[in-house]
PDB file of C-alpha atoms and ligand atoms in Angstrom:
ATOM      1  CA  UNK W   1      94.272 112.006  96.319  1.00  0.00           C
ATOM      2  CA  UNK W   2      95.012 108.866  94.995  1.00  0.00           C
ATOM      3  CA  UNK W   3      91.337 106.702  94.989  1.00  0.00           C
ATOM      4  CA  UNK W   4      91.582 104.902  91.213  1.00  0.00           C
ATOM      5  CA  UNK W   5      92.814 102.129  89.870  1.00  0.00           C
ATOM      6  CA  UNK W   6      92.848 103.800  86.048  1.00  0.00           C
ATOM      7  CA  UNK W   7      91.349 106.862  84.855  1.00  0.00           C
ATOM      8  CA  UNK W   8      87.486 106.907  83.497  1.00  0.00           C
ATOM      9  CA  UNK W   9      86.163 107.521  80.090  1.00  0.00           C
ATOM     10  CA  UNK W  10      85.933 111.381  80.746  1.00  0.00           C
ATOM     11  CA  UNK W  11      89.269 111.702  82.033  1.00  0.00           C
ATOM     12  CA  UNK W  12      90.894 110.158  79.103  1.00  0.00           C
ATOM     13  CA  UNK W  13      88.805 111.830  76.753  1.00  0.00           C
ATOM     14  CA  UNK W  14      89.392 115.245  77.969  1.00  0.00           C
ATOM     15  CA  UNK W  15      93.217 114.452  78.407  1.00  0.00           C
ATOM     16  CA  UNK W  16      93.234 113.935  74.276  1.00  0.00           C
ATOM     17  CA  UNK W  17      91.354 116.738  73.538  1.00  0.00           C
ATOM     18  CA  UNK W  18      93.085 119.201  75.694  1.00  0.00           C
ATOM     19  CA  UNK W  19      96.319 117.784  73.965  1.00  0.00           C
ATOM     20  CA  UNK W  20      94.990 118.071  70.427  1.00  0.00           C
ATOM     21  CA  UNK W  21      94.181 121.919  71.421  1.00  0.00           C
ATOM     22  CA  UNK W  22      97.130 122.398  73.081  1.00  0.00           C
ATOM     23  CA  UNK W  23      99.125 121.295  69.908  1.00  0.00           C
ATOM     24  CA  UNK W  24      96.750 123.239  67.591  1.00  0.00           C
ATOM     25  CA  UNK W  25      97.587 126.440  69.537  1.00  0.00           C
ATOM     26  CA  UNK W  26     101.561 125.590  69.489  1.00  0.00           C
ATOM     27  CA  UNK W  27     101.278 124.753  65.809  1.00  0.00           C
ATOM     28  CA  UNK W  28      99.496 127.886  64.646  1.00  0.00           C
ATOM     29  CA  UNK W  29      99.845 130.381  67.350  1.00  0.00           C
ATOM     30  CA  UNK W  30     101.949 132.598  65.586  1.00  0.00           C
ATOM     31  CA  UNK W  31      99.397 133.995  63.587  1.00  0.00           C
ATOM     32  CA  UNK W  32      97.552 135.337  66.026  1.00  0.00           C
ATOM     33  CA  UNK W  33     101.128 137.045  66.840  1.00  0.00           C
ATOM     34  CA  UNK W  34     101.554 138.424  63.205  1.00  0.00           C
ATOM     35  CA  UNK W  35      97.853 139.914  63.478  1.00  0.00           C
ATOM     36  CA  UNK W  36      98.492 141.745  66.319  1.00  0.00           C
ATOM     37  CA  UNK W  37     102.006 143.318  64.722  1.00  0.00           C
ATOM     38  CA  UNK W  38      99.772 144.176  61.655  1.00  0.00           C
ATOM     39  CA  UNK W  39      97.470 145.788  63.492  1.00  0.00           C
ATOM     40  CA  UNK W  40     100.211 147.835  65.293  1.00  0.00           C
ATOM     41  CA  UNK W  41     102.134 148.757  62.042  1.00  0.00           C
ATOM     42  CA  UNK W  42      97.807 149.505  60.131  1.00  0.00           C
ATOM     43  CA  UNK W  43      99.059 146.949  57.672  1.00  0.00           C
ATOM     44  CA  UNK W  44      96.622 144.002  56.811  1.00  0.00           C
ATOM     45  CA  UNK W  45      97.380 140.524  57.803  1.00  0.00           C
ATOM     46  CA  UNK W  46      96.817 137.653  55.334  1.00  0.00           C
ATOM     47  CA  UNK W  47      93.805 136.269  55.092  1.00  0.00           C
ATOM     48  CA  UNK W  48      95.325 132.876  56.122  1.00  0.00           C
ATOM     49  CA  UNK W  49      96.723 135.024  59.041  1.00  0.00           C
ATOM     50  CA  UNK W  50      93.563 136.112  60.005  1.00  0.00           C
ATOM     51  CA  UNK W  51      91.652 133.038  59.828  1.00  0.00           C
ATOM     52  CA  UNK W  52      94.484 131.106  62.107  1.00  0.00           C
ATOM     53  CA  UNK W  53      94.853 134.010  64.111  1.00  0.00           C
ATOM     54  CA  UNK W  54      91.042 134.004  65.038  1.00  0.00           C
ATOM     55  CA  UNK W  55      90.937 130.213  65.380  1.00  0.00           C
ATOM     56  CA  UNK W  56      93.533 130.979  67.973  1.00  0.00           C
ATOM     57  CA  UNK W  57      91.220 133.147  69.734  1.00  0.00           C
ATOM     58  CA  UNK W  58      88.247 130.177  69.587  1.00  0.00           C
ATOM     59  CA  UNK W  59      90.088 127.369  69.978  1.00  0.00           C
ATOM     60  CA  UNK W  60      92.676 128.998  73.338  1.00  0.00           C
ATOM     61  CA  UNK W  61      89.291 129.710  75.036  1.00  0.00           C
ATOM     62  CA  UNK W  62      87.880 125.916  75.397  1.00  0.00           C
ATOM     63  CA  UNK W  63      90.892 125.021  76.764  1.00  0.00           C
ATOM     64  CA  UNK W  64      90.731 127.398  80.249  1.00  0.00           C
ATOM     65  CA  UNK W  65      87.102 126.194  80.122  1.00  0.00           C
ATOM     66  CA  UNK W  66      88.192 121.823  79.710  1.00  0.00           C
ATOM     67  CA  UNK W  67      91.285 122.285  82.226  1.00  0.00           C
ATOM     68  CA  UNK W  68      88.676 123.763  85.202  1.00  0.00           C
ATOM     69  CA  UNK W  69      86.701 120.631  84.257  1.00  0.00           C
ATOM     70  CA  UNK W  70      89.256 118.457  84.310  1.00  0.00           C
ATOM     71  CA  UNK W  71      90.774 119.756  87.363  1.00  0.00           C
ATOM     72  CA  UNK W  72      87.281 119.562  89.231  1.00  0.00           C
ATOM     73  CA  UNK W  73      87.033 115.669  87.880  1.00  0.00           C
ATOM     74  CA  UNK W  74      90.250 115.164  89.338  1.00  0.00           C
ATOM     75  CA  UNK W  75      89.529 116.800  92.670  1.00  0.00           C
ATOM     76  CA  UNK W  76      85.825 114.799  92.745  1.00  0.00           C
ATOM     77  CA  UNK W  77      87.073 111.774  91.865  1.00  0.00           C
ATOM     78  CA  UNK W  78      90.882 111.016  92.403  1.00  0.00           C
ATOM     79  CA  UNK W  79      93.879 110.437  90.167  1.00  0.00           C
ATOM     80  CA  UNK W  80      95.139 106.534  90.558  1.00  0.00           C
ATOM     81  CA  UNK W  81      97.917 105.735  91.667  1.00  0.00           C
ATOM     82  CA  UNK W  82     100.647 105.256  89.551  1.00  0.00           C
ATOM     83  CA  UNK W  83     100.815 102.267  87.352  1.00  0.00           C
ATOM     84  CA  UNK W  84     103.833 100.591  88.309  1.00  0.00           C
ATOM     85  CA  UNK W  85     106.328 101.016  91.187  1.00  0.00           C
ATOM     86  CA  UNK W  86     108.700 103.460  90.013  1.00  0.00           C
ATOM     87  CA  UNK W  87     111.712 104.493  92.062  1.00  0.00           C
ATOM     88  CA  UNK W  88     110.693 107.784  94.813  1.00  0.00           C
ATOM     89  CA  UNK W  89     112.206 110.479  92.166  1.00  0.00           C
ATOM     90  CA  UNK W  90     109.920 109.384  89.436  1.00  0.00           C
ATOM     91  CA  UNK W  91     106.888 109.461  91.822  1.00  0.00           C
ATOM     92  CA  UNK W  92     108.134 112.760  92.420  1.00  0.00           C
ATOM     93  CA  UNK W  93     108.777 114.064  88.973  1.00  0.00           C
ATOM     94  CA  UNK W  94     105.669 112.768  87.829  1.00  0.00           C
ATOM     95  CA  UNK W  95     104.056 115.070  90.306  1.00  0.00           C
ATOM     96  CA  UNK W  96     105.669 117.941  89.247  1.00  0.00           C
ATOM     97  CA  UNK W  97     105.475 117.928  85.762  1.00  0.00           C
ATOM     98  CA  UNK W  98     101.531 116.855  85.830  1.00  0.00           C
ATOM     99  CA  UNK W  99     100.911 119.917  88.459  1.00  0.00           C
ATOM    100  CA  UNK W 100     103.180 122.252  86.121  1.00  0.00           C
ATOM    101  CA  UNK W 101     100.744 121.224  83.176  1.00  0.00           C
ATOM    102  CA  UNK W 102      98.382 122.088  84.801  1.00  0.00           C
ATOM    103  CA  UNK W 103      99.766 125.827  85.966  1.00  0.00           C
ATOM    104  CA  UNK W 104     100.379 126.095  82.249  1.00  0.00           C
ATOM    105  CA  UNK W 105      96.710 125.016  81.059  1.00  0.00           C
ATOM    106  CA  UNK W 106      95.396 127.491  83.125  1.00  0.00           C
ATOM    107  CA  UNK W 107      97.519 130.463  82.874  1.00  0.00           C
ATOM    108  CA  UNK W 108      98.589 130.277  79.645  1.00  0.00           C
ATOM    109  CA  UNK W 109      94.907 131.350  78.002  1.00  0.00           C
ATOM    110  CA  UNK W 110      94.610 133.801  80.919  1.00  0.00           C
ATOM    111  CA  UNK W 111      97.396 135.354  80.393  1.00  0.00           C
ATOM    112  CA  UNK W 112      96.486 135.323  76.023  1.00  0.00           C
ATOM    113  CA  UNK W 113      93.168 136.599  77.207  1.00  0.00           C
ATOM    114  CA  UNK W 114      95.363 139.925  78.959  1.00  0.00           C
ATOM    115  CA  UNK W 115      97.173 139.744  75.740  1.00  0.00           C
ATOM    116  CA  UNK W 116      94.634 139.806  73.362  1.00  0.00           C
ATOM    117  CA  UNK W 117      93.076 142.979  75.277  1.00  0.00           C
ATOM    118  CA  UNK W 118      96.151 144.871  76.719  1.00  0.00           C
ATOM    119  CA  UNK W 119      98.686 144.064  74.357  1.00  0.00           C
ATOM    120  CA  UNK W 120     102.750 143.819  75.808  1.00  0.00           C
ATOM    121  CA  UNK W 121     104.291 142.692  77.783  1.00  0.00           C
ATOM    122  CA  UNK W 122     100.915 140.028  77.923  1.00  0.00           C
ATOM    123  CA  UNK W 123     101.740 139.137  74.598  1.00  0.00           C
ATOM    124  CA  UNK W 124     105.856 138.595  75.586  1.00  0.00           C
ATOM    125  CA  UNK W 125     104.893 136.778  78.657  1.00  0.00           C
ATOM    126  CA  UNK W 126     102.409 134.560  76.548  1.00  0.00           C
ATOM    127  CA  UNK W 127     104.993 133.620  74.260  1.00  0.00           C
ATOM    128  CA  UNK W 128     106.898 131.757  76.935  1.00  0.00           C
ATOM    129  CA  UNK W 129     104.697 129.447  76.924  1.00  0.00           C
ATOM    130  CA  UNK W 130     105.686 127.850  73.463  1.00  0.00           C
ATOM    131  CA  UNK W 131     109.188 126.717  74.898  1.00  0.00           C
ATOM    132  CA  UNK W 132     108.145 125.841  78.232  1.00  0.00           C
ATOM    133  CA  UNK W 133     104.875 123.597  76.660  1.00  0.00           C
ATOM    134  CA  UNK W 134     107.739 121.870  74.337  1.00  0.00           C
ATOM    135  CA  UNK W 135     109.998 121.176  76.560  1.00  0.00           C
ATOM    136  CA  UNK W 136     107.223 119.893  78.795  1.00  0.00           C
ATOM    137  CA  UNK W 137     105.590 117.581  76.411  1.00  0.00           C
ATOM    138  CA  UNK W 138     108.855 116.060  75.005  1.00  0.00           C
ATOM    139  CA  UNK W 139     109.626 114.896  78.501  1.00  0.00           C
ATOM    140  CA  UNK W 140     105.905 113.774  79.528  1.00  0.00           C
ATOM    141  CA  UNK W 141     105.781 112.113  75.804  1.00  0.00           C
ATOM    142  CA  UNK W 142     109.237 110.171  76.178  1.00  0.00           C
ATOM    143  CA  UNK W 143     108.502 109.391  80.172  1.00  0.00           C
ATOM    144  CA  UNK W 144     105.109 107.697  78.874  1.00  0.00           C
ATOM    145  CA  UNK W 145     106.756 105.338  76.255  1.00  0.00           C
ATOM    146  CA  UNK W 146     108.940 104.319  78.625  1.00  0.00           C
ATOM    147  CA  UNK W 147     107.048 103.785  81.261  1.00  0.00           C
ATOM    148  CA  UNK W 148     105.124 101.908  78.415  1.00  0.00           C
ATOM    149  CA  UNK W 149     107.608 100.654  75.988  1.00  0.00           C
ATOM    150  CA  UNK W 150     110.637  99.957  78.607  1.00  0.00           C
ATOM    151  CA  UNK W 151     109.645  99.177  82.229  1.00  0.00           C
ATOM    152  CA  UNK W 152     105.973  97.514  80.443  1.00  0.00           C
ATOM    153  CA  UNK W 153     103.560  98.871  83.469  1.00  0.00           C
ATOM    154  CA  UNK W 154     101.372  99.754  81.225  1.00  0.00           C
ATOM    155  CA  UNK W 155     101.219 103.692  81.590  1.00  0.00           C
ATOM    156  CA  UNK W 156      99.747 104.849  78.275  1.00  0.00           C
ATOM    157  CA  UNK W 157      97.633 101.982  78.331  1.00  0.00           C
ATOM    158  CA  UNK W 158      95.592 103.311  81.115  1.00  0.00           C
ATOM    159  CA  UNK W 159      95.510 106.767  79.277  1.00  0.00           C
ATOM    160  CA  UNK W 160      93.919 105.222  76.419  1.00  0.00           C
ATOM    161  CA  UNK W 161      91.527 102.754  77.654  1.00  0.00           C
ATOM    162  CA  UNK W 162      88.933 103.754  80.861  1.00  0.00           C
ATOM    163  CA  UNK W 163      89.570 101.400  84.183  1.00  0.00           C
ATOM    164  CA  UNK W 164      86.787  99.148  84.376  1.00  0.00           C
TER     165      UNK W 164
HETATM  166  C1  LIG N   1      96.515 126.802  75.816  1.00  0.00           C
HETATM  167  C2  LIG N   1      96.166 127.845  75.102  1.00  0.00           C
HETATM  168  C3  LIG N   1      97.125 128.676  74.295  1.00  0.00           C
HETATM  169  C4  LIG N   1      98.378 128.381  73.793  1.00  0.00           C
HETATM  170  C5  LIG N   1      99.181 127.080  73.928  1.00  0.00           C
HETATM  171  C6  LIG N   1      98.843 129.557  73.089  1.00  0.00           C
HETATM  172  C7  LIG N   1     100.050 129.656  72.408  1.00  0.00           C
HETATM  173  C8  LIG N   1     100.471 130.756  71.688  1.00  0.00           C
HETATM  174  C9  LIG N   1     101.638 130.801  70.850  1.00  0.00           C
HETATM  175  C10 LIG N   1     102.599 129.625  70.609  1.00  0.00           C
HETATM  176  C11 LIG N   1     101.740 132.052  70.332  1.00  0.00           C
HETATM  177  C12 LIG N   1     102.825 132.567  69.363  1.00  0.00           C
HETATM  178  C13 LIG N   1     103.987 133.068  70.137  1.00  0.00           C
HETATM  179  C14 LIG N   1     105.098 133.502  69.197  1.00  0.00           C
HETATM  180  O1  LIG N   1     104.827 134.184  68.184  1.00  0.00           O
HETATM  181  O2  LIG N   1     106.255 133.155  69.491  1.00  0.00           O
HETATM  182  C15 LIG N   1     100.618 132.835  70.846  1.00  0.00           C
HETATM  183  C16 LIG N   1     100.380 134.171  70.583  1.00  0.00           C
HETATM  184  C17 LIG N   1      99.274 134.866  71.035  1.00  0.00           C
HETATM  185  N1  LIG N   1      98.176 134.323  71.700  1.00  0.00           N
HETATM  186 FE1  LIG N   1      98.017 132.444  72.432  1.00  0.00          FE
HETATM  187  N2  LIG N   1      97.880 130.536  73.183  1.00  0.00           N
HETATM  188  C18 LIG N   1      96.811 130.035  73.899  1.00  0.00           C
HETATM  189  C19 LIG N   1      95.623 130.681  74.203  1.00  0.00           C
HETATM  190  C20 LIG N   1      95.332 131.995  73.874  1.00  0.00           C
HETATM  191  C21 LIG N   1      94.088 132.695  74.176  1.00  0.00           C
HETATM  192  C22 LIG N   1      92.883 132.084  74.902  1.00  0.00           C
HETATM  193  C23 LIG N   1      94.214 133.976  73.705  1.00  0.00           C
HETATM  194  C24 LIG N   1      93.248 135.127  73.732  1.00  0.00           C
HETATM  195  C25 LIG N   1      91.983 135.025  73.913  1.00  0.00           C
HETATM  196  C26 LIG N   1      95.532 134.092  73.121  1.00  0.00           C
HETATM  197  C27 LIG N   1      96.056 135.235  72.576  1.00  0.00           C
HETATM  198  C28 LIG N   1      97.278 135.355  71.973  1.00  0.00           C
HETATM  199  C29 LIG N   1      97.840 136.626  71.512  1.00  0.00           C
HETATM  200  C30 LIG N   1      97.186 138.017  71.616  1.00  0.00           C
HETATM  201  C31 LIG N   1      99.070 136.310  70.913  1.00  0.00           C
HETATM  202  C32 LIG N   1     100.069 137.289  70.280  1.00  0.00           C
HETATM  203  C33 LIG N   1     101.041 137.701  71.386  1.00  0.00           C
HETATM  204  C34 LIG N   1     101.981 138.823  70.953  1.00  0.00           C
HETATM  205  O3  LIG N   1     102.929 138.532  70.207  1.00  0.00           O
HETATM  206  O4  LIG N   1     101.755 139.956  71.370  1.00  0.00           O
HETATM  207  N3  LIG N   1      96.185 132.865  73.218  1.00  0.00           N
HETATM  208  N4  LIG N   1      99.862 132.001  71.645  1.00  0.00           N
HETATM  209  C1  LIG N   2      99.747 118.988  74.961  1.00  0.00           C
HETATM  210  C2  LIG N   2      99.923 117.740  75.215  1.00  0.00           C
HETATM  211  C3  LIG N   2      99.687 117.082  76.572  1.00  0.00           C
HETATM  212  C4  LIG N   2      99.297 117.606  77.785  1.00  0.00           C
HETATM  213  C5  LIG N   2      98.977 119.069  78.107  1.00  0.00           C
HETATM  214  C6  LIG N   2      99.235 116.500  78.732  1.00  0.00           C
HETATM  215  C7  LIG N   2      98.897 116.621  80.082  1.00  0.00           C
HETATM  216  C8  LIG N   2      98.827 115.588  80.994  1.00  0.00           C
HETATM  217  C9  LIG N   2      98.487 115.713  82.405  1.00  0.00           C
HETATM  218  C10 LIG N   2      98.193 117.030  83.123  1.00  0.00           C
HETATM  219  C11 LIG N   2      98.477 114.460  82.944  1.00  0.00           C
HETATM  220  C12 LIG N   2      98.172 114.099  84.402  1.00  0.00           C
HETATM  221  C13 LIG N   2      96.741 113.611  84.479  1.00  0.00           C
HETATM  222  C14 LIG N   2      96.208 113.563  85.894  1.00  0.00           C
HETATM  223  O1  LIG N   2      96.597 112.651  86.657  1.00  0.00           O
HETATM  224  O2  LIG N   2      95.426 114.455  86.236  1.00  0.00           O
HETATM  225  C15 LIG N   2      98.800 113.535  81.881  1.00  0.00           C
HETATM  226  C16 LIG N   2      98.885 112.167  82.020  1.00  0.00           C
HETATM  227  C17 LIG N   2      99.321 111.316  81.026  1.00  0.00           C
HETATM  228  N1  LIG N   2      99.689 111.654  79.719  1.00  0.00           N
HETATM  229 FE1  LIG N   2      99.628 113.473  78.916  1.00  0.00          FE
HETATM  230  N2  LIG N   2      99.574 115.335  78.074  1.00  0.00           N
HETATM  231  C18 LIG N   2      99.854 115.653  76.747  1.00  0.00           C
HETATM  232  C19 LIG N   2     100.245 114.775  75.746  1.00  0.00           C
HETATM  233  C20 LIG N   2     100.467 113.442  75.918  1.00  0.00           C
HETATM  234  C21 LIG N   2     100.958 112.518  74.899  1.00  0.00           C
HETATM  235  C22 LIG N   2     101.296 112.923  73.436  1.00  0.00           C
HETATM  236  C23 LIG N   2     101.052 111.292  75.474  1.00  0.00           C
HETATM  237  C24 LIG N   2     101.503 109.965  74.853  1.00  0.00           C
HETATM  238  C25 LIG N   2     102.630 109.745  74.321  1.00  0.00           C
HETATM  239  C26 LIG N   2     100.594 111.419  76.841  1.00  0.00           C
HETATM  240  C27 LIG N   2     100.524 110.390  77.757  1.00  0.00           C
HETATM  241  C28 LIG N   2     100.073 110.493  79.057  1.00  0.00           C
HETATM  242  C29 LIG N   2      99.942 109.358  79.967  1.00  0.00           C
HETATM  243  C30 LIG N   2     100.278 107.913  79.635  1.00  0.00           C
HETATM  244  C31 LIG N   2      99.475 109.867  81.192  1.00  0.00           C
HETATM  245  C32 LIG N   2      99.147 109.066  82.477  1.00  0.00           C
HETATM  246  C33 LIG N   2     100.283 109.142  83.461  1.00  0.00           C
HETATM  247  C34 LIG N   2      99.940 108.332  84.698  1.00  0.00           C
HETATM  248  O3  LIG N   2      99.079 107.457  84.640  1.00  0.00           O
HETATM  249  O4  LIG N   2     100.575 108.590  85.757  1.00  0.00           O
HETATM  250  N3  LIG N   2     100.264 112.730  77.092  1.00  0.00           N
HETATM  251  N4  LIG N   2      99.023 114.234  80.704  1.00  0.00           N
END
């Protein structure tokens, strides 16, 4: 559905945060990985362990809860069209790497959640997600500068400030 011109204040907002989480968890995630071999071998984990690997826990579960927001904003009240008028194959590959976001968003707490509470292969399948996330972001991140930066149709500039 394509019904915008830009995207509102809650869309951007909630694009930011879910990125800042996102990054968080790809950061520090693999403490929550070195608490759960500790427990496994009945060694302790540092505290610093510990503390990131239960932030991991607190911070993984807001994201599941923002995305399902996000994605009912988005079904309510559109996604714009796209800024400028890119060839067909970036229309497409826009598409797809937006909807594979968002299959990532979602399943990649669920399946933490499985991992947290049934251990392997959760856990092995979870840890996918750290490549697949970088790889995704590095593309989004350089296909949003230049969109920005190169063809000027002012792409990020729409993610930053709400249409009016
Ligand atoms: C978007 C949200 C999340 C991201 C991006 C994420 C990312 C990561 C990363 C990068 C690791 C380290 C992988 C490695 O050591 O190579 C990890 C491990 C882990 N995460 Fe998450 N995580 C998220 C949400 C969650 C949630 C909600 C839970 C549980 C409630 C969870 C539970 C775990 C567990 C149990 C491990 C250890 C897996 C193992 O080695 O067995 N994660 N996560
Ligand atoms: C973990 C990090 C990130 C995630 C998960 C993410 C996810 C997404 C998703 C799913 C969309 C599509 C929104 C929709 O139409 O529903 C989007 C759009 C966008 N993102 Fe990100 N993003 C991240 C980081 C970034 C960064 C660092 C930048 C800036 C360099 C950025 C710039 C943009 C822009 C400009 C758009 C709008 C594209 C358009 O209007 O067609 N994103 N992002």
């Amino acid at each position: 559905m394509e019904t915008r011109r830009g995207y509102s204040i809650f869309q951007i907002a909630l694009h930011w945060l879910i990125a800042a989480l996102v990054l968080f968890q790809l950061f520090f995630g693999e403490s929550m990985t070195v608490v759960v071999d500790a427990a496994e071998d009945g060694q302790p984990a540092s505290a610093t362990d510990q503390a990131l690997g239960s932030a991991h826990y607190w911070v993984g579960l807001p994201v599941l809860a923002l995305v399902l927001v996000r994605l009912v904003l988005r079904l309510v009240s559109g996604a714009p069209a796209p800024a400028g008028h890119g060839s067909r194959w970036m229309r497409v590959a826009a598409h797809v790497s937006h909807g594979l976001f968002y299959v990532l968003l979602l399943a990649t707490p669920a399946i933490g959640l499985l991992a947290f509470y049934l251990g392997d292969p959760w856990g092995d399948i979870h840890s996918l997600a750290k490549p697949a996330f970088i790889v995704l972001i590095a593309v989004h991140v350089v296909a949003a500068l230049y969109h920005q930066f190169w063809l000027r149709d002012g792409t990020l500039k729409r993610m930053l400030s709400p249409a009016g």
